[in-house]
Amino acid sequence: MPQLIFKEADGTETTVDVPVGKSVMEAARDGNVSGVVADCGGALACATCHCYFTEEQVTHLPAKSETEEDMLEFANAELRPGSRLSCQIPVTDEMDGWVIEVPDTQ
Ligand code: FES
């Protein structure tokens, strides 16, 4: 089972074992990562599951939908090239060991 490491703005790191196919947001929620709020429960209607992926990681992710692109505009934290809404990212085996940064605000 892949492990994801969520790194919050205060430096706290939380490692979560997550079954393939769950979303990165669900992994954060299951791991009680407080910086991922996910108000809408994954319905792509809140932008409070914003996370930062590295530019290398982004090359392995599915492309953003137009709706995700639009919703990211509502994110409270600064947008970076690796900004994604984590409810839209399914966990895969190749993500094992990834460190995913959580913004300082949602
Ligand atoms: S949880 Fe609301 S957009 Fe991802």
Short mmCIF file of C-alpha atoms and ligand atoms in Angstrom, two decimals:
data_model
loop_
_atom_site.label_atom_id
_atom_site.label_comp_id
_atom_site.label_asym_id
_atom_site.label_seq_id
_atom_site.Cartn_x
_atom_site.Cartn_y
_atom_site.Cartn_z
CA MET A 1 0.00 0.00 0.00
CA PRO A 2 1.52 3.38 -0.94
CA GLN A 3 2.53 5.80 1.79
CA LEU A 4 2.06 9.54 1.38
CA ILE A 5 3.78 12.10 3.57
CA PHE A 6 1.89 15.34 4.12
CA LYS A 7 4.07 18.28 5.10
CA GLU A 8 2.16 21.11 6.71
CA ALA A 9 3.22 24.76 6.74
CA ASP A 10 4.49 24.49 10.35
CA GLY A 11 6.77 21.62 9.34
CA THR A 12 4.59 18.83 10.78
CA GLU A 13 4.86 15.68 8.67
CA THR A 14 2.16 13.01 8.70
CA THR A 15 2.67 9.67 6.98
CA VAL A 16 -0.48 7.93 5.79
CA ASP A 17 -0.89 4.44 4.34
CA VAL A 18 -3.48 4.77 1.64
CA PRO A 19 -5.12 2.17 -0.58
CA VAL A 20 -4.65 2.70 -4.32
CA GLY A 21 -7.66 4.45 -5.81
CA LYS A 22 -8.51 6.64 -2.84
CA SER A 23 -7.97 10.32 -3.44
CA VAL A 24 -5.06 12.26 -1.97
CA MET A 25 -7.68 14.33 -0.09
CA GLU A 26 -9.15 11.17 1.45
CA ALA A 27 -5.67 10.09 2.48
CA ALA A 28 -5.13 13.44 4.22
CA ARG A 29 -8.52 13.20 5.92
CA ASP A 30 -7.85 9.63 7.06
CA GLY A 31 -4.52 10.78 8.46
CA ASN A 32 -6.09 13.74 10.31
CA VAL A 33 -3.98 16.22 8.39
CA SER A 34 -5.56 19.40 9.73
CA GLY A 35 -4.34 21.61 6.88
CA VAL A 36 -6.54 19.79 4.37
CA VAL A 37 -10.09 20.89 5.15
CA ALA A 38 -12.07 19.41 2.23
CA ASP A 39 -15.33 21.18 3.07
CA CYS A 40 -17.25 19.77 0.11
CA GLY A 41 -16.14 16.18 0.64
CA GLY A 42 -14.58 15.88 -2.80
CA ALA A 43 -17.36 17.36 -4.92
CA LEU A 44 -15.01 19.90 -6.51
CA ALA A 45 -16.94 22.76 -4.99
CA CYS A 46 -14.74 24.29 -2.27
CA ALA A 47 -10.99 24.46 -3.07
CA THR A 48 -10.15 23.70 0.59
CA CYS A 49 -8.23 20.55 -0.36
CA HIS A 50 -5.52 22.57 -2.14
CA CYS A 51 -2.08 20.92 -2.00
CA TYR A 52 1.30 21.59 -3.57
CA PHE A 53 2.93 18.91 -5.69
CA THR A 54 6.46 19.24 -7.01
CA GLU A 55 6.94 19.94 -10.69
CA GLU A 56 8.27 16.40 -11.10
CA GLN A 57 5.27 14.88 -9.32
CA VAL A 58 2.87 16.87 -11.47
CA THR A 59 4.14 15.09 -14.58
CA HIS A 60 2.68 11.83 -13.17
CA LEU A 61 -0.74 13.25 -12.35
CA PRO A 62 -3.88 13.32 -14.48
CA ALA A 63 -4.43 16.64 -16.20
CA LYS A 64 -6.56 19.27 -14.49
CA SER A 65 -10.16 19.48 -15.60
CA GLU A 66 -11.51 22.88 -16.54
CA THR A 67 -13.60 22.84 -13.36
CA GLU A 68 -10.56 22.15 -11.18
CA GLU A 69 -8.74 24.97 -12.95
CA ASP A 70 -11.65 27.32 -12.21
CA MET A 71 -12.02 26.20 -8.58
CA LEU A 72 -8.30 26.71 -7.90
CA GLU A 73 -8.91 30.42 -8.43
CA PHE A 74 -10.84 30.35 -5.15
CA ALA A 75 -7.96 28.88 -3.16
CA ASN A 76 -6.94 31.11 -0.25
CA ALA A 77 -3.24 30.33 -0.36
CA GLU A 78 -0.86 31.41 -3.11
CA LEU A 79 -1.01 29.30 -6.23
CA ARG A 80 2.16 27.57 -7.37
CA PRO A 81 2.90 25.61 -10.56
CA GLY A 82 2.21 22.40 -8.62
CA SER A 83 -1.08 23.55 -7.09
CA ARG A 84 -3.82 20.94 -7.34
CA LEU A 85 -7.09 20.12 -5.63
CA SER A 86 -6.21 16.89 -3.87
CA CYS A 87 -9.73 15.43 -4.11
CA GLN A 88 -9.13 15.14 -7.85
CA ILE A 89 -5.95 13.08 -7.54
CA PRO A 90 -6.29 9.30 -7.26
CA VAL A 91 -3.50 7.60 -5.34
CA THR A 92 -1.34 5.21 -7.37
CA ASP A 93 1.48 2.83 -6.47
CA GLU A 94 4.04 5.13 -8.04
CA MET A 95 3.17 7.82 -5.49
CA ASP A 96 4.67 5.72 -2.67
CA GLY A 97 6.92 7.95 -0.55
CA TRP A 98 5.80 11.23 -2.07
CA VAL A 99 6.01 14.28 0.15
CA ILE A 100 3.02 16.53 -0.53
CA GLU A 101 3.03 20.07 0.81
CA VAL A 102 -0.05 21.52 2.46
CA PRO A 103 -0.61 25.30 2.17
CA ASP A 104 -0.66 27.50 5.29
CA THR A 105 -4.33 28.32 4.77
CA GLN A 106 -7.33 26.86 2.97
S1 FES B 1 -12.73 18.71 -1.29
FE1 FES B 1 -13.82 20.40 -2.09
S2 FES B 1 -12.80 20.80 -3.96
FE2 FES B 1 -11.70 19.14 -3.13
#
